[in-house]
mmCIF file of C-alpha atoms in Angstrom:
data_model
loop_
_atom_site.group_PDB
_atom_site.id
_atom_site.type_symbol
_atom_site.label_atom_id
_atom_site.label_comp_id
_atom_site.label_asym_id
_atom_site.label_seq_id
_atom_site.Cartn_x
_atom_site.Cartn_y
_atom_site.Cartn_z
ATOM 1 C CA UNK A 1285 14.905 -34.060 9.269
ATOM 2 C CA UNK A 1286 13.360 -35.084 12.459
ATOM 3 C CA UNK A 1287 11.835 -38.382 13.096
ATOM 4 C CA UNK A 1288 8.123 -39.018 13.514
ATOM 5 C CA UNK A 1289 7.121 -39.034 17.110
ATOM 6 C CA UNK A 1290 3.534 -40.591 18.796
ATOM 7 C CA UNK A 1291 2.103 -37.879 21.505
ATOM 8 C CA UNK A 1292 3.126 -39.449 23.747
ATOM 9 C CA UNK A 1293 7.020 -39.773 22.732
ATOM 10 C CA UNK A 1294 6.178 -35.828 22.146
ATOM 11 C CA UNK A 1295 5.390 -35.427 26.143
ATOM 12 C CA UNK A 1296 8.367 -38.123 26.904
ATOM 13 C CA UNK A 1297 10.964 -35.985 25.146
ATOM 14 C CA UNK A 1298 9.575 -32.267 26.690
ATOM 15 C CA UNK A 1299 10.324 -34.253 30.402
ATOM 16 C CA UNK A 1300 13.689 -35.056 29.233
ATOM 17 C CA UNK A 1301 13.866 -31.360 28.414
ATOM 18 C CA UNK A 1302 12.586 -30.452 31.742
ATOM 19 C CA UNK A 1303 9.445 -29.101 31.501
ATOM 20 C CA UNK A 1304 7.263 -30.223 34.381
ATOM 21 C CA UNK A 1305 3.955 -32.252 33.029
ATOM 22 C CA UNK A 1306 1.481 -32.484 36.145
ATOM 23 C CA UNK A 1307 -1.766 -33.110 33.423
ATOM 24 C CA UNK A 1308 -0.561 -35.344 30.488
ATOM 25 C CA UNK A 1309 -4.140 -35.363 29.412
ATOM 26 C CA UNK A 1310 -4.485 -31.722 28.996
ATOM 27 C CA UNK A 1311 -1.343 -31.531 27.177
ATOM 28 C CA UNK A 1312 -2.198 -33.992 25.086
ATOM 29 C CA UNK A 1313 -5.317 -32.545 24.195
ATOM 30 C CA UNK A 1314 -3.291 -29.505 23.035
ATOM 31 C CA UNK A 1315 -1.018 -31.366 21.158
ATOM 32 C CA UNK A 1316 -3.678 -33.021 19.110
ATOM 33 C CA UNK A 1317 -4.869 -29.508 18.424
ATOM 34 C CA UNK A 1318 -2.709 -27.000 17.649
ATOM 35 C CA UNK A 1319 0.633 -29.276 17.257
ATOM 36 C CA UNK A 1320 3.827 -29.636 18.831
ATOM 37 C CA UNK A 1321 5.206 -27.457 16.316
ATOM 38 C CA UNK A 1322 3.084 -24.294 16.623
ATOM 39 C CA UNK A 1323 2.931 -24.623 20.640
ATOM 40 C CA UNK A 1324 6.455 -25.507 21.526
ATOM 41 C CA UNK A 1325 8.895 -24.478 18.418
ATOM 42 C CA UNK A 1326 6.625 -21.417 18.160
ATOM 43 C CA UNK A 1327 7.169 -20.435 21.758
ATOM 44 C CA UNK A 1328 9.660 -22.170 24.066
ATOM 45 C CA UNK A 1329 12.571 -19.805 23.508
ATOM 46 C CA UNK A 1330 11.778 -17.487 26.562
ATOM 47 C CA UNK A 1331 11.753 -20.487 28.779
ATOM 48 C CA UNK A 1332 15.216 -22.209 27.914
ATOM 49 C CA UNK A 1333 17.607 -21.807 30.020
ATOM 50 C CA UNK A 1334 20.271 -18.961 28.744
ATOM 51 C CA UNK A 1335 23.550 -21.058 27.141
ATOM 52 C CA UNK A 1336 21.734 -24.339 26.206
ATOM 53 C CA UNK A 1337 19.426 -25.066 23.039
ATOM 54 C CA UNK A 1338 16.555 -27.263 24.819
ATOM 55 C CA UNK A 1339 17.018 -27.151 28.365
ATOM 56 C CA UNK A 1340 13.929 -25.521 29.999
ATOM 57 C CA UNK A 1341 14.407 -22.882 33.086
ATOM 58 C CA UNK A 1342 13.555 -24.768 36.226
ATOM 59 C CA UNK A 1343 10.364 -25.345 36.678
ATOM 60 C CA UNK A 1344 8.639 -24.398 33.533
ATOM 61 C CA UNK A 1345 5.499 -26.116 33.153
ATOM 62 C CA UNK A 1346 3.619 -26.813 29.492
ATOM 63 C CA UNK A 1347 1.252 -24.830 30.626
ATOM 64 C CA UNK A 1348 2.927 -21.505 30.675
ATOM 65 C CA UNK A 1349 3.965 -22.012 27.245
ATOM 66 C CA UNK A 1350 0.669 -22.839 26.682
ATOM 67 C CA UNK A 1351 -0.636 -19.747 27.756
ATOM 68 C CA UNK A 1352 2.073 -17.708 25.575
ATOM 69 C CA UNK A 1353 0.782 -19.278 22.533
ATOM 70 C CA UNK A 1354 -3.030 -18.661 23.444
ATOM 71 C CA UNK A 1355 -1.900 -14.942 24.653
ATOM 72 C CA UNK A 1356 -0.033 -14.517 21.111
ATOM 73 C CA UNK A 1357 -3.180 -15.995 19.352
ATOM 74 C CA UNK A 1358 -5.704 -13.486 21.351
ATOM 75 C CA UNK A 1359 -3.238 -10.651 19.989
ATOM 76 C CA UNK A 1360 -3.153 -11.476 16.406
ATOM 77 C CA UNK A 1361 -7.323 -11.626 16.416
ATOM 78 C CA UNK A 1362 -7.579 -8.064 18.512
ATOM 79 C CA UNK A 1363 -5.088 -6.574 16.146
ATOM 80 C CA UNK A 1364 -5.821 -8.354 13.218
ATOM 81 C CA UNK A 1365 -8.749 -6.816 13.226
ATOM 82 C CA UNK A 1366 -7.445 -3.278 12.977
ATOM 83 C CA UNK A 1367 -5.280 -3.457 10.314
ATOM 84 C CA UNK A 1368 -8.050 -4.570 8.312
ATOM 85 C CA UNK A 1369 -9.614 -1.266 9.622
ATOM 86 C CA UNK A 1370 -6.230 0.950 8.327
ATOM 87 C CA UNK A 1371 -6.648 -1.595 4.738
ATOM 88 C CA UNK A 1372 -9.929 -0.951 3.942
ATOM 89 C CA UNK A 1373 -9.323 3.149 3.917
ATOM 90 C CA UNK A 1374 -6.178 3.146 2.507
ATOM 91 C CA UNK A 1375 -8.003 0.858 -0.518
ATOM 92 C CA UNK A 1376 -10.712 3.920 -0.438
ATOM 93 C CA UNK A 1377 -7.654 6.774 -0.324
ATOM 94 C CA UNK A 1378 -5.948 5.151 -3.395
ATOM 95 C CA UNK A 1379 -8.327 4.329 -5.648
ATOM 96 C CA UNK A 1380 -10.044 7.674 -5.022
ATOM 97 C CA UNK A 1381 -7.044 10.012 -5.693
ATOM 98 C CA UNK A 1382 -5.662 7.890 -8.348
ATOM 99 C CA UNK A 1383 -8.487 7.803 -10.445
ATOM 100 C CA UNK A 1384 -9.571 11.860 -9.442
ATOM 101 C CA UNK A 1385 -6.032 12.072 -11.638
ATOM 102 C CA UNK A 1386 -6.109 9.591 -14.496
ATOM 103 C CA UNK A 1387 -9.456 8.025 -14.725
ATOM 104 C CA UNK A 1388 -10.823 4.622 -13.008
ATOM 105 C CA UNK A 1389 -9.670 2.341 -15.503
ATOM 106 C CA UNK A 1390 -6.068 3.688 -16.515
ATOM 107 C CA UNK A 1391 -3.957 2.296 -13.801
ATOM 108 C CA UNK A 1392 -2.318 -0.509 -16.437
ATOM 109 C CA UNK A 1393 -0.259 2.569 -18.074
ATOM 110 C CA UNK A 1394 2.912 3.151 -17.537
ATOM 111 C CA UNK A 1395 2.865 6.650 -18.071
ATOM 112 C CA UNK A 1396 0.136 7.256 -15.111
ATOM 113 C CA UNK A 1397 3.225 6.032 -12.873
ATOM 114 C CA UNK A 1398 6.307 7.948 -11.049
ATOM 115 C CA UNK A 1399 8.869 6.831 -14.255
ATOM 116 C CA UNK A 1400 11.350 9.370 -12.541
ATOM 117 C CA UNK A 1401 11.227 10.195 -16.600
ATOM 118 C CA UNK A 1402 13.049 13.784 -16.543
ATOM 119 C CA UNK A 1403 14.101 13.279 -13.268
ATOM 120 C CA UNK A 1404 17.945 13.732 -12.165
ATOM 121 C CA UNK A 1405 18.121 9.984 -11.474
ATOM 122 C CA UNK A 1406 20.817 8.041 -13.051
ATOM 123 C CA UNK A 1407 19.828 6.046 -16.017
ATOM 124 C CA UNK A 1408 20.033 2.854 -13.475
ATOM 125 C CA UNK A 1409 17.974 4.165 -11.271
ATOM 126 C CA UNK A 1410 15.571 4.967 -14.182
ATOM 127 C CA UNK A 1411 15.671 1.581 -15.586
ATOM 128 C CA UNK A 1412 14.728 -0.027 -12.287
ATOM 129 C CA UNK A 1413 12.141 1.988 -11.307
ATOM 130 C CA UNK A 1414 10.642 1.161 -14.962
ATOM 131 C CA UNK A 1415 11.147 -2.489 -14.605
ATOM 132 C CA UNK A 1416 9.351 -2.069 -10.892
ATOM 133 C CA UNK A 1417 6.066 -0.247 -12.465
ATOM 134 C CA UNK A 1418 6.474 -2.817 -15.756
ATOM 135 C CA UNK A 1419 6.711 -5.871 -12.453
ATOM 136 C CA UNK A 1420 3.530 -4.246 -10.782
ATOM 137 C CA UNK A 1421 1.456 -3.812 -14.173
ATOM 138 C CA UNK A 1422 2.068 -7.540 -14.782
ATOM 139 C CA UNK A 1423 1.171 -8.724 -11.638
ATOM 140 C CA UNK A 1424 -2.105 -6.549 -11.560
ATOM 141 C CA UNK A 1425 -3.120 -8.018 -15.042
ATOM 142 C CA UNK A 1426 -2.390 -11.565 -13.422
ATOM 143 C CA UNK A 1427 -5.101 -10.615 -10.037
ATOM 144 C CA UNK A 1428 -7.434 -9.462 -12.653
ATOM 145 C CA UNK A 1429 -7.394 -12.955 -14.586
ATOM 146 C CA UNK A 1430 -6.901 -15.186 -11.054
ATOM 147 C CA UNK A 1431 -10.101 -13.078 -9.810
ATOM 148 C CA UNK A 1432 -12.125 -14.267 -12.529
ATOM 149 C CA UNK A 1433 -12.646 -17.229 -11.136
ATOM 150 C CA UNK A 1434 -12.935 -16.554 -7.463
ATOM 151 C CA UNK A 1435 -14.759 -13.204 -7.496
ATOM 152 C CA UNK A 1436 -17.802 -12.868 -8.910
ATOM 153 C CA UNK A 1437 -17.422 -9.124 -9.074
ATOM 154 C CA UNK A 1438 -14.197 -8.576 -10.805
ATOM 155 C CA UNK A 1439 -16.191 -11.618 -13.045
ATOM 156 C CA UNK A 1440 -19.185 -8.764 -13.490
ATOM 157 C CA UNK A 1441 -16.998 -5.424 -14.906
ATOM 158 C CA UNK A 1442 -14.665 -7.602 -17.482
ATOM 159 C CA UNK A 1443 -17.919 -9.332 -18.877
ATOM 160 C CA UNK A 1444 -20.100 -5.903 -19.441
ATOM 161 C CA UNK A 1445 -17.667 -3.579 -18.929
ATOM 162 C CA UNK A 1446 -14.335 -4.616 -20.473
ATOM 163 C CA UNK A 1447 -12.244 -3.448 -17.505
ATOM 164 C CA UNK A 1448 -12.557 -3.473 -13.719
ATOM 165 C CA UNK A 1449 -12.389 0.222 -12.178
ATOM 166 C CA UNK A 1450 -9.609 1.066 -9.647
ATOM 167 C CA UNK A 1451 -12.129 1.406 -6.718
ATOM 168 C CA UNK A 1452 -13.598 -2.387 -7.667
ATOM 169 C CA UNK A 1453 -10.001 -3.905 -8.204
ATOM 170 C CA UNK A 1454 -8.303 -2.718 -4.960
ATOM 171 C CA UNK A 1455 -10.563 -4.800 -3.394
ATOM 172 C CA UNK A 1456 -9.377 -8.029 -5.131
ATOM 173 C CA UNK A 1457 -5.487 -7.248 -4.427
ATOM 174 C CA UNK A 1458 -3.222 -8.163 -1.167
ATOM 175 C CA UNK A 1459 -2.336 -5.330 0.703
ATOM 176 C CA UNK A 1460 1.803 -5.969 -0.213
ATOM 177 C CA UNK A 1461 0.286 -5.629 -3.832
ATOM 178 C CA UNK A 1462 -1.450 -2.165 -2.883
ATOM 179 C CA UNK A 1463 2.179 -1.173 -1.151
ATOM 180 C CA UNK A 1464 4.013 -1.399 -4.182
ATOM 181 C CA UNK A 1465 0.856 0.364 -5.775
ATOM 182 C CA UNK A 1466 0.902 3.398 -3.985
ATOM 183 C CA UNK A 1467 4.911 3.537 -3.487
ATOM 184 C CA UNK A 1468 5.067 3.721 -7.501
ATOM 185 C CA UNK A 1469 2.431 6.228 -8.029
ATOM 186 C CA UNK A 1470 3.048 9.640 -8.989
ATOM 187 C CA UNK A 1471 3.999 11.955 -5.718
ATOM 188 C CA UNK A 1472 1.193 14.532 -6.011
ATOM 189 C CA UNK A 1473 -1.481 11.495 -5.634
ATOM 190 C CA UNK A 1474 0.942 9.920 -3.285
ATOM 191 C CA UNK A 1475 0.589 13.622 -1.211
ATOM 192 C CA UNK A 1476 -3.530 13.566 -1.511
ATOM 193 C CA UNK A 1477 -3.536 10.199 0.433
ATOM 194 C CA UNK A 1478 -0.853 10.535 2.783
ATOM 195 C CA UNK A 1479 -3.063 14.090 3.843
ATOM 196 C CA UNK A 1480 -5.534 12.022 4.991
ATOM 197 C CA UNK A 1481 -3.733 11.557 8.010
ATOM 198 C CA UNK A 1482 -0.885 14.819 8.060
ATOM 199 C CA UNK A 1483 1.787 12.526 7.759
ATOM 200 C CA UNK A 1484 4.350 12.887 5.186
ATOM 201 C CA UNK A 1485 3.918 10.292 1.853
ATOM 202 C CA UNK A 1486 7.462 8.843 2.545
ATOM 203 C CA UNK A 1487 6.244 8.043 5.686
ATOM 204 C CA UNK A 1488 3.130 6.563 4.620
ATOM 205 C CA UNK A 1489 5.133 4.490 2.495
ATOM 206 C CA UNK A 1490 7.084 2.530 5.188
ATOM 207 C CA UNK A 1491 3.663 2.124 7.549
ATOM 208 C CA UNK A 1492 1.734 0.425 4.821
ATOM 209 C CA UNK A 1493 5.430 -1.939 4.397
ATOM 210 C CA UNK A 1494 5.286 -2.520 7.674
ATOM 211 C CA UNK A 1495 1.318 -3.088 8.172
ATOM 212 C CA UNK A 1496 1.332 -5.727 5.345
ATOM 213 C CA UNK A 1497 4.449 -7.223 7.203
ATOM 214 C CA UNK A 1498 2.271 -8.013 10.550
ATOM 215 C CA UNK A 1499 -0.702 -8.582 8.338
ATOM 216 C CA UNK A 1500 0.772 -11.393 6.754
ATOM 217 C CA UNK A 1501 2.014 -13.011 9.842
ATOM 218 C CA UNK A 1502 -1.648 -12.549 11.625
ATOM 219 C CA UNK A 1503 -3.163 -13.821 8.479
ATOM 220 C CA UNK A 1504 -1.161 -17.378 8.209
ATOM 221 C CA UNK A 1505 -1.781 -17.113 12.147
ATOM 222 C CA UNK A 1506 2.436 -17.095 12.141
ATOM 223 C CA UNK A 1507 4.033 -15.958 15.876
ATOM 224 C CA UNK A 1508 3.463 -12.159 15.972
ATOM 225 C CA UNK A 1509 4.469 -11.126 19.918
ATOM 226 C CA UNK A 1510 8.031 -11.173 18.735
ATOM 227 C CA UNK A 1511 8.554 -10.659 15.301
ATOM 228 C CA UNK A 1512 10.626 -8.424 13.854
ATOM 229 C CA UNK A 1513 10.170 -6.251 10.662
ATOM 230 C CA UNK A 1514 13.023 -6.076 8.091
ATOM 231 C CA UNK A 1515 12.918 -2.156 7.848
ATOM 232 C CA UNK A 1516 12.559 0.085 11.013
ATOM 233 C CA UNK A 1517 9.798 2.940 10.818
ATOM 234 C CA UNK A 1518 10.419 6.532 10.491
ATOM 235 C CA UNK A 1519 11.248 8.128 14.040
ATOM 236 C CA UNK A 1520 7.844 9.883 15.476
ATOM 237 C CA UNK A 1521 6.824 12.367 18.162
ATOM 238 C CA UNK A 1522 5.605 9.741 19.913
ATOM 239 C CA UNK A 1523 8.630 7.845 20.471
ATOM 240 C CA UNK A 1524 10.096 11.319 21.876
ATOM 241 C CA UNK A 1525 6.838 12.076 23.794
ATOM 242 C CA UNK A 1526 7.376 8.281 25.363
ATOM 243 C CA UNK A 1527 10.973 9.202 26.254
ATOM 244 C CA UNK A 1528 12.084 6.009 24.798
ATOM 245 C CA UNK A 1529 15.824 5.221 25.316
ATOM 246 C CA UNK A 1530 18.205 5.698 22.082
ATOM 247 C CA UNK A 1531 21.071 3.516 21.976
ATOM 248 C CA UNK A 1532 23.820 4.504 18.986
ATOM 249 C CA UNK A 1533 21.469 6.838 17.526
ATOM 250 C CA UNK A 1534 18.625 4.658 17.572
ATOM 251 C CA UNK A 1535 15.153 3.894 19.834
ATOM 252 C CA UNK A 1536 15.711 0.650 21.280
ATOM 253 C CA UNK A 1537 11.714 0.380 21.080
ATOM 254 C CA UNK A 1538 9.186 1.171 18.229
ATOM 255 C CA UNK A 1539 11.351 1.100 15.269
ATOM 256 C CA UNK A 1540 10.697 -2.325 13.680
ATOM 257 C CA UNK A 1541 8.985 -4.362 16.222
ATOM 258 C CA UNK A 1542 5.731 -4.909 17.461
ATOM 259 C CA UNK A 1543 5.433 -2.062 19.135
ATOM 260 C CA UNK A 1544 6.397 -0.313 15.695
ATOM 261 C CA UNK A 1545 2.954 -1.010 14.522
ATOM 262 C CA UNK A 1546 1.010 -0.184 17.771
ATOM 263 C CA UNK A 1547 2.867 3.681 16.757
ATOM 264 C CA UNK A 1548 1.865 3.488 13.359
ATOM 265 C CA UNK A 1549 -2.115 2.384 14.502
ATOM 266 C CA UNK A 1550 -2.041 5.030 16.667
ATOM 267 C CA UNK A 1551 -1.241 7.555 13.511
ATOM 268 C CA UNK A 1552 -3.561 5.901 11.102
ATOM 269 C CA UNK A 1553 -6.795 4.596 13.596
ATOM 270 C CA UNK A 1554 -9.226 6.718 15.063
ATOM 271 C CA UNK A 1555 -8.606 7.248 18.363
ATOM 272 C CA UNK A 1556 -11.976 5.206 19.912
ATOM 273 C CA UNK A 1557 -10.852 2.852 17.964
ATOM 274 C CA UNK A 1558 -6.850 2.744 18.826
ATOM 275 C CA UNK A 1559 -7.859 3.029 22.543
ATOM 276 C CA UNK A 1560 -9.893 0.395 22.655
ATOM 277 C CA UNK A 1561 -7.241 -1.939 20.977
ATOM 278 C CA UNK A 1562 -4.624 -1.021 23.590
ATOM 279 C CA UNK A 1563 -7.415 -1.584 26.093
ATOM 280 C CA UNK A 1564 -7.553 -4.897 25.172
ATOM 281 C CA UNK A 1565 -3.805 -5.574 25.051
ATOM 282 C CA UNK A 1566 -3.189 -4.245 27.942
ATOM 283 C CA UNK A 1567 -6.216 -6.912 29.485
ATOM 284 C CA UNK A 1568 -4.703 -9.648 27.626
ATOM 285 C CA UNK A 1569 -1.221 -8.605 29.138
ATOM 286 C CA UNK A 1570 -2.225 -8.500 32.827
ATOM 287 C CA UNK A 1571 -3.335 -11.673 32.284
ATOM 288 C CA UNK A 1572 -0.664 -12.941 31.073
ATOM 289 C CA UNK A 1573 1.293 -11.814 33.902
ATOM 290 C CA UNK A 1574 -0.825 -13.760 36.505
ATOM 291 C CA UNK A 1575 -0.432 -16.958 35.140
ATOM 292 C CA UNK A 1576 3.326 -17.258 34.092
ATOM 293 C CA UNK A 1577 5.809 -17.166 37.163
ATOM 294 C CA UNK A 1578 8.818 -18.806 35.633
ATOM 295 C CA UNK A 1579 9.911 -15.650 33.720
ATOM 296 C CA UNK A 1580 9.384 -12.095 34.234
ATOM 297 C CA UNK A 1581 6.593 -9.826 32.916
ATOM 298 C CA UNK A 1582 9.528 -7.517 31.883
ATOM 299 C CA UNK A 1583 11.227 -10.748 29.234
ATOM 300 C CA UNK A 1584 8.073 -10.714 27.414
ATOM 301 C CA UNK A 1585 7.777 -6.763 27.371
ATOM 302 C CA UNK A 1586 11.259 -6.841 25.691
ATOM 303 C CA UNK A 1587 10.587 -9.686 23.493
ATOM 304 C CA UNK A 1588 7.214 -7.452 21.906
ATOM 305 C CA UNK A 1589 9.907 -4.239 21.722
ATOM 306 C CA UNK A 1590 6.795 -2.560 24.669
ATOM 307 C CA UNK A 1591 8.153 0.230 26.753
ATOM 308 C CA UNK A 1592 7.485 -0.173 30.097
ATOM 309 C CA UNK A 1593 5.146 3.051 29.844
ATOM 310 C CA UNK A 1594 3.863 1.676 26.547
ATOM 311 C CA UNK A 1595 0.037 2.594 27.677
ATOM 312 C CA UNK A 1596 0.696 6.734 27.876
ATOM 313 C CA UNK A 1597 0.737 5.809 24.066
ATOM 314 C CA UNK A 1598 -2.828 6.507 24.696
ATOM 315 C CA UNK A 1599 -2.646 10.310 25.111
ATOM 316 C CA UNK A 1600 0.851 10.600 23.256
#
């Protein structure tokens, strides 16, 4: 455990470090607001000098680190903002084709799942998958009864209605919730929403993983330029129409970093909407670029997984 430090023993022990100060007042002032932590922790490892722990390239200033955490903060609002987009129709999709199949208020039964019952699965396999949909039926029952409190509309349907509909409750669960909802639902419905977009419901399955993934770390405002997914996506035409590099059998971009979810926006957003977005980014990026000197545009390319050529996305 680290020992308390004043601000200014903070700005004593970056100098020791190496990082040139020229405005102690401005840093300060950034200290007091968004922490040593978050700034420094959150974003110094580009600058440090390759073979040391703390030692910062020569002259790296606080201010370029600055502007890495302000350029990772302007990211997570512009895309932030369109995964909420992707969310809100894949809560639509779901509840829609779900309840099309068994009715708006039968998604607490078992039977209305993918069991694998009659399947040639093992009788592990079987087992899990029952204790998965058993897992997920518990935890929906336990939104219902937390919402009760917090949402005046779930509040509304259980006190003259007994039950809150599928198309009312999707809107009270997190999106890692509705993951698990729709990877445990029978295949057919599974098929209906995946159609939406022509891509194939396995697929769909790992995007929405991966969206809640980057969701969650824009949400609780968590670093998000470099962050890595534990699961890669599904290879896509568009890493072949990019001509990104395989290494071992594997794209060396777009498979379960940030650039992982730009591919699976540019599936699942309409494309005004995904062009603007990259519009943005690419703004933001140029930016970027102009005000950092002591490392290359190309280290934080790498570090977000971005093909050089990342903007032909656009047309891909």
């Amino acid at each position: 455990m680290k020992e308390f430090k004043t601000y200014q023993e903070q700005i004593e022990l970056l100098k020791t470090r190496g990082l040139i100060i020229d405005d102690e007042q401005f840093v300060l002032e950034k200290l007091k607001e968004d922490n040593y932590y978050n700034i420094i922790n959150g974003y110094k490892d580009l600058f440090i000098t390759p073979g040391t722990k703390d030692n910062f390239i020569t002259g790296t200033t606080f201010e370029e680190i600055y502007y890495l955490y302000d350029f990772d903060r302007q990211l997570k609002n512009i895309i932030f903002k369109q995964i909420l987009k992707v969310e809100n129709i894949l809560r639509s999709l779901i509840a829609y084709h779900f309840s099309e199949k068994y009715g708006n208020d039968n998604y607490l039964k078992m039977d209305n799942f993918e069991t694998l019952k009659g399947s040639n699965c093992s009788s592990k396999k079987y087992e899990e998958r029952v204790e998965q949909i058993q897992t997920l039926l518990t935890n929906l029952q336990s939104d219902i009864s937390k919402s009760m409190s917090k949402k005046n509309y779930i509040k509304h349907y259980i006190l003259n209605y007994g039950f809150v509909p599928l198309w009312v409750l999707v809107n009270a669960i997190t999106l890692g919730r509705l993951s698990q909802f729709y990877s445990l639902m029978d295949q057919s419905v599974r098929i209906k929403v995946s159609q939406h977009w022509d891509v194939k419901e396995a697929d769909l399955n790992q995007y929405i993983k991966t969206l809640a993934f980057y969701r969650n770390l824009c949400a609780h405002d968590d670093r998000l330029y470099s962050s890595k997914c534990n699961q890669d996506i599904p290879n896509t035409n568009i890493h072949e129409k990019l001509n990104i590099n395989v290494i071992n059998g594997r794209y060396v971009n777009g498979k379960n970093d940030l650039f992982s979810l730009i591919i699976i926006l540019k599936i699942l957003l309409p494309e005004s909407d995904f062009n603007t977005m990259c519009n943005k980014i690419d703004g933001r990026m140029r930016s970027l670029s102009q005000k950092i000197t002591h490392i290359s545009y190309q280290t934080i390319f790498n570090a977000m997984g971005f093909p050089d050529n990342w903007v032909k996305i656009k047309k891909a």
